[in-house]
């Protein structure tokens, strides 16, 4: 009887250990995906600034209609191009436009498809920097009032899209 109980306890402990490893792997993957989104958006912003700011037309051609050319010019991270569209690591189509400031600003819309978790959303909102505005759902952050954990969590409810406007 003691041998059977010992085996049952060993099996249960083994299953708990496997569950813990699976949970840790899931969290690691989740955090990695959020990091990939923030890094990708930062890459697009830096590359767009380098190539559009000296243009006579500014960001007027920084549009979704020109996404193939944006990819060819090296503005998009290679992992964000599916051959037709720009796709973020969450699987959502990314949109590009001139920002509210006209030719002096660009805007990137990403996320919102429901595949990101609230934790990933908060992580991205807090890790994006150097923007004019960052709209997360209906909440707008600025460099003077950036996302903190509480306001980001409140903004990251449901399948929210991000709109980052930069100069």
mmCIF file with all atom_site columns, C-alpha atoms in Angstrom:
data_model
loop_
_atom_site.group_PDB
_atom_site.id
_atom_site.type_symbol
_atom_site.label_atom_id
_atom_site.label_alt_id
_atom_site.label_comp_id
_atom_site.label_asym_id
_atom_site.label_entity_id
_atom_site.label_seq_id
_atom_site.pdbx_PDB_ins_code
_atom_site.Cartn_x
_atom_site.Cartn_y
_atom_site.Cartn_z
_atom_site.occupancy
_atom_site.B_iso_or_equiv
_atom_site.pdbx_formal_charge
_atom_site.auth_seq_id
_atom_site.auth_comp_id
_atom_site.auth_asym_id
_atom_site.auth_atom_id
_atom_site.pdbx_PDB_model_num
ATOM 1   C CA . UNK A 1 1   ? 0.000   0.000  0.000   1.00 0.00 ? 1   UNK A CA 1
ATOM 2   C CA . UNK A 1 2   ? 2.824   2.397  0.849   1.00 0.00 ? 2   UNK A CA 1
ATOM 3   C CA . UNK A 1 3   ? 4.467   1.627  -2.487  1.00 0.00 ? 3   UNK A CA 1
ATOM 4   C CA . UNK A 1 4   ? 1.300   2.521  -4.387  1.00 0.00 ? 4   UNK A CA 1
ATOM 5   C CA . UNK A 1 5   ? 0.854   5.771  -2.455  1.00 0.00 ? 5   UNK A CA 1
ATOM 6   C CA . UNK A 1 6   ? 4.504   6.629  -3.062  1.00 0.00 ? 6   UNK A CA 1
ATOM 7   C CA . UNK A 1 7   ? 4.070   6.097  -6.807  1.00 0.00 ? 7   UNK A CA 1
ATOM 8   C CA . UNK A 1 8   ? 0.878   8.188  -6.867  1.00 0.00 ? 8   UNK A CA 1
ATOM 9   C CA . UNK A 1 9   ? 2.617   11.013 -5.008  1.00 0.00 ? 9   UNK A CA 1
ATOM 10  C CA . UNK A 1 10  ? 5.587   10.810 -7.391  1.00 0.00 ? 10  UNK A CA 1
ATOM 11  C CA . UNK A 1 11  ? 3.285   10.942 -10.425 1.00 0.00 ? 11  UNK A CA 1
ATOM 12  C CA . UNK A 1 12  ? 1.335   13.895 -9.016  1.00 0.00 ? 12  UNK A CA 1
ATOM 13  C CA . UNK A 1 13  ? 4.545   15.779 -8.221  1.00 0.00 ? 13  UNK A CA 1
ATOM 14  C CA . UNK A 1 14  ? 5.866   15.030 -11.705 1.00 0.00 ? 14  UNK A CA 1
ATOM 15  C CA . UNK A 1 15  ? 2.674   16.368 -13.276 1.00 0.00 ? 15  UNK A CA 1
ATOM 16  C CA . UNK A 1 16  ? 2.851   19.509 -11.120 1.00 0.00 ? 16  UNK A CA 1
ATOM 17  C CA . UNK A 1 17  ? 6.465   20.038 -12.206 1.00 0.00 ? 17  UNK A CA 1
ATOM 18  C CA . UNK A 1 18  ? 5.464   19.665 -15.869 1.00 0.00 ? 18  UNK A CA 1
ATOM 19  C CA . UNK A 1 19  ? 2.612   22.144 -15.379 1.00 0.00 ? 19  UNK A CA 1
ATOM 20  C CA . UNK A 1 20  ? 5.011   24.629 -13.778 1.00 0.00 ? 20  UNK A CA 1
ATOM 21  C CA . UNK A 1 21  ? 7.441   24.285 -16.695 1.00 0.00 ? 21  UNK A CA 1
ATOM 22  C CA . UNK A 1 22  ? 4.592   24.748 -19.184 1.00 0.00 ? 22  UNK A CA 1
ATOM 23  C CA . UNK A 1 23  ? 3.351   27.846 -17.365 1.00 0.00 ? 23  UNK A CA 1
ATOM 24  C CA . UNK A 1 24  ? 6.855   29.335 -17.256 1.00 0.00 ? 24  UNK A CA 1
ATOM 25  C CA . UNK A 1 25  ? 7.306   28.661 -20.978 1.00 0.00 ? 25  UNK A CA 1
ATOM 26  C CA . UNK A 1 26  ? 3.941   30.297 -21.749 1.00 0.00 ? 26  UNK A CA 1
ATOM 27  C CA . UNK A 1 27  ? 4.844   33.414 -19.725 1.00 0.00 ? 27  UNK A CA 1
ATOM 28  C CA . UNK A 1 28  ? 8.245   33.587 -21.392 1.00 0.00 ? 28  UNK A CA 1
ATOM 29  C CA . UNK A 1 29  ? 6.649   33.361 -24.835 1.00 0.00 ? 29  UNK A CA 1
ATOM 30  C CA . UNK A 1 30  ? 4.061   35.977 -23.888 1.00 0.00 ? 30  UNK A CA 1
ATOM 31  C CA . UNK A 1 31  ? 6.702   38.433 -22.665 1.00 0.00 ? 31  UNK A CA 1
ATOM 32  C CA . UNK A 1 32  ? 8.839   37.718 -25.728 1.00 0.00 ? 32  UNK A CA 1
ATOM 33  C CA . UNK A 1 33  ? 5.945   38.549 -28.063 1.00 0.00 ? 33  UNK A CA 1
ATOM 34  C CA . UNK A 1 34  ? 5.335   41.885 -26.302 1.00 0.00 ? 34  UNK A CA 1
ATOM 35  C CA . UNK A 1 35  ? 9.038   42.665 -26.551 1.00 0.00 ? 35  UNK A CA 1
ATOM 36  C CA . UNK A 1 36  ? 8.972   41.793 -30.276 1.00 0.00 ? 36  UNK A CA 1
ATOM 37  C CA . UNK A 1 37  ? 6.069   44.215 -30.811 1.00 0.00 ? 37  UNK A CA 1
ATOM 38  C CA . UNK A 1 38  ? 7.760   47.091 -28.951 1.00 0.00 ? 38  UNK A CA 1
ATOM 39  C CA . UNK A 1 39  ? 11.090  46.467 -30.689 1.00 0.00 ? 39  UNK A CA 1
ATOM 40  C CA . UNK A 1 40  ? 9.416   46.236 -34.107 1.00 0.00 ? 40  UNK A CA 1
ATOM 41  C CA . UNK A 1 41  ? 7.501   49.493 -33.671 1.00 0.00 ? 41  UNK A CA 1
ATOM 42  C CA . UNK A 1 42  ? 10.677  51.220 -32.484 1.00 0.00 ? 42  UNK A CA 1
ATOM 43  C CA . UNK A 1 43  ? 12.504  49.899 -35.556 1.00 0.00 ? 43  UNK A CA 1
ATOM 44  C CA . UNK A 1 44  ? 9.810   51.212 -37.903 1.00 0.00 ? 44  UNK A CA 1
ATOM 45  C CA . UNK A 1 45  ? 9.905   54.642 -36.222 1.00 0.00 ? 45  UNK A CA 1
ATOM 46  C CA . UNK A 1 46  ? 13.697  54.890 -36.378 1.00 0.00 ? 46  UNK A CA 1
ATOM 47  C CA . UNK A 1 47  ? 13.862  53.739 -40.005 1.00 0.00 ? 47  UNK A CA 1
ATOM 48  C CA . UNK A 1 48  ? 11.005  56.030 -41.066 1.00 0.00 ? 48  UNK A CA 1
ATOM 49  C CA . UNK A 1 49  ? 12.647  59.011 -39.376 1.00 0.00 ? 49  UNK A CA 1
ATOM 50  C CA . UNK A 1 50  ? 15.925  58.283 -41.117 1.00 0.00 ? 50  UNK A CA 1
ATOM 51  C CA . UNK A 1 51  ? 14.306  58.058 -44.545 1.00 0.00 ? 51  UNK A CA 1
ATOM 52  C CA . UNK A 1 52  ? 11.358  60.471 -44.461 1.00 0.00 ? 52  UNK A CA 1
ATOM 53  C CA . UNK A 1 53  ? 12.415  63.490 -42.393 1.00 0.00 ? 53  UNK A CA 1
ATOM 54  C CA . UNK A 1 54  ? 14.664  64.933 -45.099 1.00 0.00 ? 54  UNK A CA 1
ATOM 55  C CA . UNK A 1 55  ? 12.043  64.370 -47.811 1.00 0.00 ? 55  UNK A CA 1
ATOM 56  C CA . UNK A 1 56  ? 10.318  67.411 -49.313 1.00 0.00 ? 56  UNK A CA 1
ATOM 57  C CA . UNK A 1 57  ? 6.975   65.646 -48.767 1.00 0.00 ? 57  UNK A CA 1
ATOM 58  C CA . UNK A 1 58  ? 7.691   64.535 -45.196 1.00 0.00 ? 58  UNK A CA 1
ATOM 59  C CA . UNK A 1 59  ? 5.548   61.606 -44.090 1.00 0.00 ? 59  UNK A CA 1
ATOM 60  C CA . UNK A 1 60  ? 2.814   62.018 -46.733 1.00 0.00 ? 60  UNK A CA 1
ATOM 61  C CA . UNK A 1 61  ? 3.933   58.786 -48.452 1.00 0.00 ? 61  UNK A CA 1
ATOM 62  C CA . UNK A 1 62  ? 4.179   56.883 -45.166 1.00 0.00 ? 62  UNK A CA 1
ATOM 63  C CA . UNK A 1 63  ? 0.900   55.098 -45.892 1.00 0.00 ? 63  UNK A CA 1
ATOM 64  C CA . UNK A 1 64  ? -0.566  51.622 -45.911 1.00 0.00 ? 64  UNK A CA 1
ATOM 65  C CA . UNK A 1 65  ? -1.000  51.980 -49.682 1.00 0.00 ? 65  UNK A CA 1
ATOM 66  C CA . UNK A 1 66  ? 2.804   52.160 -49.946 1.00 0.00 ? 66  UNK A CA 1
ATOM 67  C CA . UNK A 1 67  ? 3.506   49.242 -47.581 1.00 0.00 ? 67  UNK A CA 1
ATOM 68  C CA . UNK A 1 68  ? 5.363   47.190 -50.236 1.00 0.00 ? 68  UNK A CA 1
ATOM 69  C CA . UNK A 1 69  ? 7.674   50.141 -50.892 1.00 0.00 ? 69  UNK A CA 1
ATOM 70  C CA . UNK A 1 70  ? 8.136   50.693 -47.155 1.00 0.00 ? 70  UNK A CA 1
ATOM 71  C CA . UNK A 1 71  ? 9.240   47.070 -46.916 1.00 0.00 ? 71  UNK A CA 1
ATOM 72  C CA . UNK A 1 72  ? 11.569  47.349 -49.931 1.00 0.00 ? 72  UNK A CA 1
ATOM 73  C CA . UNK A 1 73  ? 13.124  50.482 -48.424 1.00 0.00 ? 73  UNK A CA 1
ATOM 74  C CA . UNK A 1 74  ? 13.941  48.523 -45.270 1.00 0.00 ? 74  UNK A CA 1
ATOM 75  C CA . UNK A 1 75  ? 11.598  50.443 -42.990 1.00 0.00 ? 75  UNK A CA 1
ATOM 76  C CA . UNK A 1 76  ? 9.785   47.310 -41.787 1.00 0.00 ? 76  UNK A CA 1
ATOM 77  C CA . UNK A 1 77  ? 11.433  44.599 -39.705 1.00 0.00 ? 77  UNK A CA 1
ATOM 78  C CA . UNK A 1 78  ? 11.807  41.516 -41.914 1.00 0.00 ? 78  UNK A CA 1
ATOM 79  C CA . UNK A 1 79  ? 9.625   39.471 -39.568 1.00 0.00 ? 79  UNK A CA 1
ATOM 80  C CA . UNK A 1 80  ? 6.768   41.932 -40.048 1.00 0.00 ? 80  UNK A CA 1
ATOM 81  C CA . UNK A 1 81  ? 6.381   41.317 -43.786 1.00 0.00 ? 81  UNK A CA 1
ATOM 82  C CA . UNK A 1 82  ? 4.199   38.456 -45.047 1.00 0.00 ? 82  UNK A CA 1
ATOM 83  C CA . UNK A 1 83  ? 4.721   39.189 -48.746 1.00 0.00 ? 83  UNK A CA 1
ATOM 84  C CA . UNK A 1 84  ? 1.636   41.389 -49.025 1.00 0.00 ? 84  UNK A CA 1
ATOM 85  C CA . UNK A 1 85  ? 1.069   43.225 -45.748 1.00 0.00 ? 85  UNK A CA 1
ATOM 86  C CA . UNK A 1 86  ? 2.860   44.375 -42.639 1.00 0.00 ? 86  UNK A CA 1
ATOM 87  C CA . UNK A 1 87  ? 1.833   42.054 -39.799 1.00 0.00 ? 87  UNK A CA 1
ATOM 88  C CA . UNK A 1 88  ? 2.703   42.596 -36.123 1.00 0.00 ? 88  UNK A CA 1
ATOM 89  C CA . UNK A 1 89  ? 3.843   39.661 -33.952 1.00 0.00 ? 89  UNK A CA 1
ATOM 90  C CA . UNK A 1 90  ? 0.271   39.330 -32.646 1.00 0.00 ? 90  UNK A CA 1
ATOM 91  C CA . UNK A 1 91  ? -0.898  38.592 -36.208 1.00 0.00 ? 91  UNK A CA 1
ATOM 92  C CA . UNK A 1 92  ? -2.640  41.925 -36.865 1.00 0.00 ? 92  UNK A CA 1
ATOM 93  C CA . UNK A 1 93  ? -2.285  43.971 -40.022 1.00 0.00 ? 93  UNK A CA 1
ATOM 94  C CA . UNK A 1 94  ? -0.266  47.130 -39.384 1.00 0.00 ? 94  UNK A CA 1
ATOM 95  C CA . UNK A 1 95  ? -1.456  50.431 -40.888 1.00 0.00 ? 95  UNK A CA 1
ATOM 96  C CA . UNK A 1 96  ? 0.643   53.498 -41.723 1.00 0.00 ? 96  UNK A CA 1
ATOM 97  C CA . UNK A 1 97  ? -0.417  57.109 -42.229 1.00 0.00 ? 97  UNK A CA 1
ATOM 98  C CA . UNK A 1 98  ? 0.743   60.674 -41.905 1.00 0.00 ? 98  UNK A CA 1
ATOM 99  C CA . UNK A 1 99  ? 0.051   61.833 -38.361 1.00 0.00 ? 99  UNK A CA 1
ATOM 100 C CA . UNK A 1 100 ? -2.222  64.619 -37.188 1.00 0.00 ? 100 UNK A CA 1
ATOM 101 C CA . UNK A 1 101 ? 0.699   67.014 -37.583 1.00 0.00 ? 101 UNK A CA 1
ATOM 102 C CA . UNK A 1 102 ? 0.620   66.478 -41.355 1.00 0.00 ? 102 UNK A CA 1
ATOM 103 C CA . UNK A 1 103 ? 3.904   66.074 -43.172 1.00 0.00 ? 103 UNK A CA 1
ATOM 104 C CA . UNK A 1 104 ? 5.972   66.340 -39.986 1.00 0.00 ? 104 UNK A CA 1
ATOM 105 C CA . UNK A 1 105 ? 4.434   63.275 -38.314 1.00 0.00 ? 105 UNK A CA 1
ATOM 106 C CA . UNK A 1 106 ? 3.912   59.607 -39.061 1.00 0.00 ? 106 UNK A CA 1
ATOM 107 C CA . UNK A 1 107 ? 1.434   57.234 -37.421 1.00 0.00 ? 107 UNK A CA 1
ATOM 108 C CA . UNK A 1 108 ? 1.500   53.457 -36.977 1.00 0.00 ? 108 UNK A CA 1
ATOM 109 C CA . UNK A 1 109 ? -1.606  51.467 -36.022 1.00 0.00 ? 109 UNK A CA 1
ATOM 110 C CA . UNK A 1 110 ? -1.086  47.935 -34.708 1.00 0.00 ? 110 UNK A CA 1
ATOM 111 C CA . UNK A 1 111 ? -2.645  45.396 -32.339 1.00 0.00 ? 111 UNK A CA 1
ATOM 112 C CA . UNK A 1 112 ? -6.353  45.234 -31.717 1.00 0.00 ? 112 UNK A CA 1
ATOM 113 C CA . UNK A 1 113 ? -7.046  41.811 -33.129 1.00 0.00 ? 113 UNK A CA 1
ATOM 114 C CA . UNK A 1 114 ? -7.649  40.254 -29.748 1.00 0.00 ? 114 UNK A CA 1
ATOM 115 C CA . UNK A 1 115 ? -4.630  37.966 -29.773 1.00 0.00 ? 115 UNK A CA 1
ATOM 116 C CA . UNK A 1 116 ? -2.647  40.085 -27.315 1.00 0.00 ? 116 UNK A CA 1
ATOM 117 C CA . UNK A 1 117 ? -3.133  39.569 -23.613 1.00 0.00 ? 117 UNK A CA 1
ATOM 118 C CA . UNK A 1 118 ? -3.725  42.422 -21.198 1.00 0.00 ? 118 UNK A CA 1
ATOM 119 C CA . UNK A 1 119 ? -0.267  41.809 -19.747 1.00 0.00 ? 119 UNK A CA 1
ATOM 120 C CA . UNK A 1 120 ? 1.323   42.064 -23.203 1.00 0.00 ? 120 UNK A CA 1
ATOM 121 C CA . UNK A 1 121 ? -0.634  45.238 -23.921 1.00 0.00 ? 121 UNK A CA 1
ATOM 122 C CA . UNK A 1 122 ? 0.559   46.831 -20.677 1.00 0.00 ? 122 UNK A CA 1
ATOM 123 C CA . UNK A 1 123 ? 4.134   45.742 -21.406 1.00 0.00 ? 123 UNK A CA 1
ATOM 124 C CA . UNK A 1 124 ? 4.071   47.325 -24.876 1.00 0.00 ? 124 UNK A CA 1
ATOM 125 C CA . UNK A 1 125 ? 2.393   50.534 -23.653 1.00 0.00 ? 125 UNK A CA 1
ATOM 126 C CA . UNK A 1 126 ? 5.090   51.000 -21.031 1.00 0.00 ? 126 UNK A CA 1
ATOM 127 C CA . UNK A 1 127 ? 8.031   50.077 -23.260 1.00 0.00 ? 127 UNK A CA 1
ATOM 128 C CA . UNK A 1 128 ? 7.313   52.366 -26.209 1.00 0.00 ? 128 UNK A CA 1
ATOM 129 C CA . UNK A 1 129 ? 9.124   55.687 -25.900 1.00 0.00 ? 129 UNK A CA 1
ATOM 130 C CA . UNK A 1 130 ? 9.908   58.807 -27.918 1.00 0.00 ? 130 UNK A CA 1
ATOM 131 C CA . UNK A 1 131 ? 6.482   59.434 -29.428 1.00 0.00 ? 131 UNK A CA 1
ATOM 132 C CA . UNK A 1 132 ? 4.232   62.464 -29.801 1.00 0.00 ? 132 UNK A CA 1
ATOM 133 C CA . UNK A 1 133 ? 1.188   60.447 -28.701 1.00 0.00 ? 133 UNK A CA 1
ATOM 134 C CA . UNK A 1 134 ? 0.434   56.814 -28.011 1.00 0.00 ? 134 UNK A CA 1
ATOM 135 C CA . UNK A 1 135 ? -3.238  55.959 -28.136 1.00 0.00 ? 135 UNK A CA 1
ATOM 136 C CA . UNK A 1 136 ? -4.148  52.659 -26.480 1.00 0.00 ? 136 UNK A CA 1
ATOM 137 C CA . UNK A 1 137 ? -7.824  52.020 -27.064 1.00 0.00 ? 137 UNK A CA 1
ATOM 138 C CA . UNK A 1 138 ? -9.452  55.281 -26.020 1.00 0.00 ? 138 UNK A CA 1
ATOM 139 C CA . UNK A 1 139 ? -6.622  56.429 -23.725 1.00 0.00 ? 139 UNK A CA 1
ATOM 140 C CA . UNK A 1 140 ? -3.946  58.760 -25.085 1.00 0.00 ? 140 UNK A CA 1
ATOM 141 C CA . UNK A 1 141 ? -0.477  58.938 -23.555 1.00 0.00 ? 141 UNK A CA 1
ATOM 142 C CA . UNK A 1 142 ? 2.143   61.603 -24.269 1.00 0.00 ? 142 UNK A CA 1
ATOM 143 C CA . UNK A 1 143 ? 5.810   61.920 -23.419 1.00 0.00 ? 143 UNK A CA 1
ATOM 144 C CA . UNK A 1 144 ? 4.773   64.321 -20.655 1.00 0.00 ? 144 UNK A CA 1
ATOM 145 C CA . UNK A 1 145 ? 2.213   61.815 -19.340 1.00 0.00 ? 145 UNK A CA 1
ATOM 146 C CA . UNK A 1 146 ? 3.482   58.342 -20.308 1.00 0.00 ? 146 UNK A CA 1
ATOM 147 C CA . UNK A 1 147 ? 1.840   55.033 -19.459 1.00 0.00 ? 147 UNK A CA 1
ATOM 148 C CA . UNK A 1 148 ? 2.345   53.758 -15.925 1.00 0.00 ? 148 UNK A CA 1
ATOM 149 C CA . UNK A 1 149 ? 1.244   50.275 -14.812 1.00 0.00 ? 149 UNK A CA 1
ATOM 150 C CA . UNK A 1 150 ? -2.150  51.416 -13.514 1.00 0.00 ? 150 UNK A CA 1
ATOM 151 C CA . UNK A 1 151 ? -3.189  53.659 -16.425 1.00 0.00 ? 151 UNK A CA 1
ATOM 152 C CA . UNK A 1 152 ? -1.841  51.142 -18.960 1.00 0.00 ? 152 UNK A CA 1
ATOM 153 C CA . UNK A 1 153 ? -3.812  48.310 -17.336 1.00 0.00 ? 153 UNK A CA 1
ATOM 154 C CA . UNK A 1 154 ? -6.959  50.442 -17.408 1.00 0.00 ? 154 UNK A CA 1
ATOM 155 C CA . UNK A 1 155 ? -6.387  51.262 -21.089 1.00 0.00 ? 155 UNK A CA 1
ATOM 156 C CA . UNK A 1 156 ? -5.626  47.641 -22.014 1.00 0.00 ? 156 UNK A CA 1
ATOM 157 C CA . UNK A 1 157 ? -9.085  46.181 -21.563 1.00 0.00 ? 157 UNK A CA 1
ATOM 158 C CA . UNK A 1 158 ? -10.486 44.155 -24.427 1.00 0.00 ? 158 UNK A CA 1
ATOM 159 C CA . UNK A 1 159 ? -8.955  43.943 -27.877 1.00 0.00 ? 159 UNK A CA 1
ATOM 160 C CA . UNK A 1 160 ? -7.502  47.445 -28.080 1.00 0.00 ? 160 UNK A CA 1
ATOM 161 C CA . UNK A 1 161 ? -5.522  48.839 -30.979 1.00 0.00 ? 161 UNK A CA 1
ATOM 162 C CA . UNK A 1 162 ? -2.475  51.058 -30.568 1.00 0.00 ? 162 UNK A CA 1
ATOM 163 C CA . UNK A 1 163 ? -1.841  54.205 -32.594 1.00 0.00 ? 163 UNK A CA 1
ATOM 164 C CA . UNK A 1 164 ? 1.643   55.632 -32.162 1.00 0.00 ? 164 UNK A CA 1
ATOM 165 C CA . UNK A 1 165 ? 2.271   59.084 -33.645 1.00 0.00 ? 165 UNK A CA 1
ATOM 166 C CA . UNK A 1 166 ? 5.885   60.221 -33.984 1.00 0.00 ? 166 UNK A CA 1
ATOM 167 C CA . UNK A 1 167 ? 7.949   63.055 -35.460 1.00 0.00 ? 167 UNK A CA 1
#
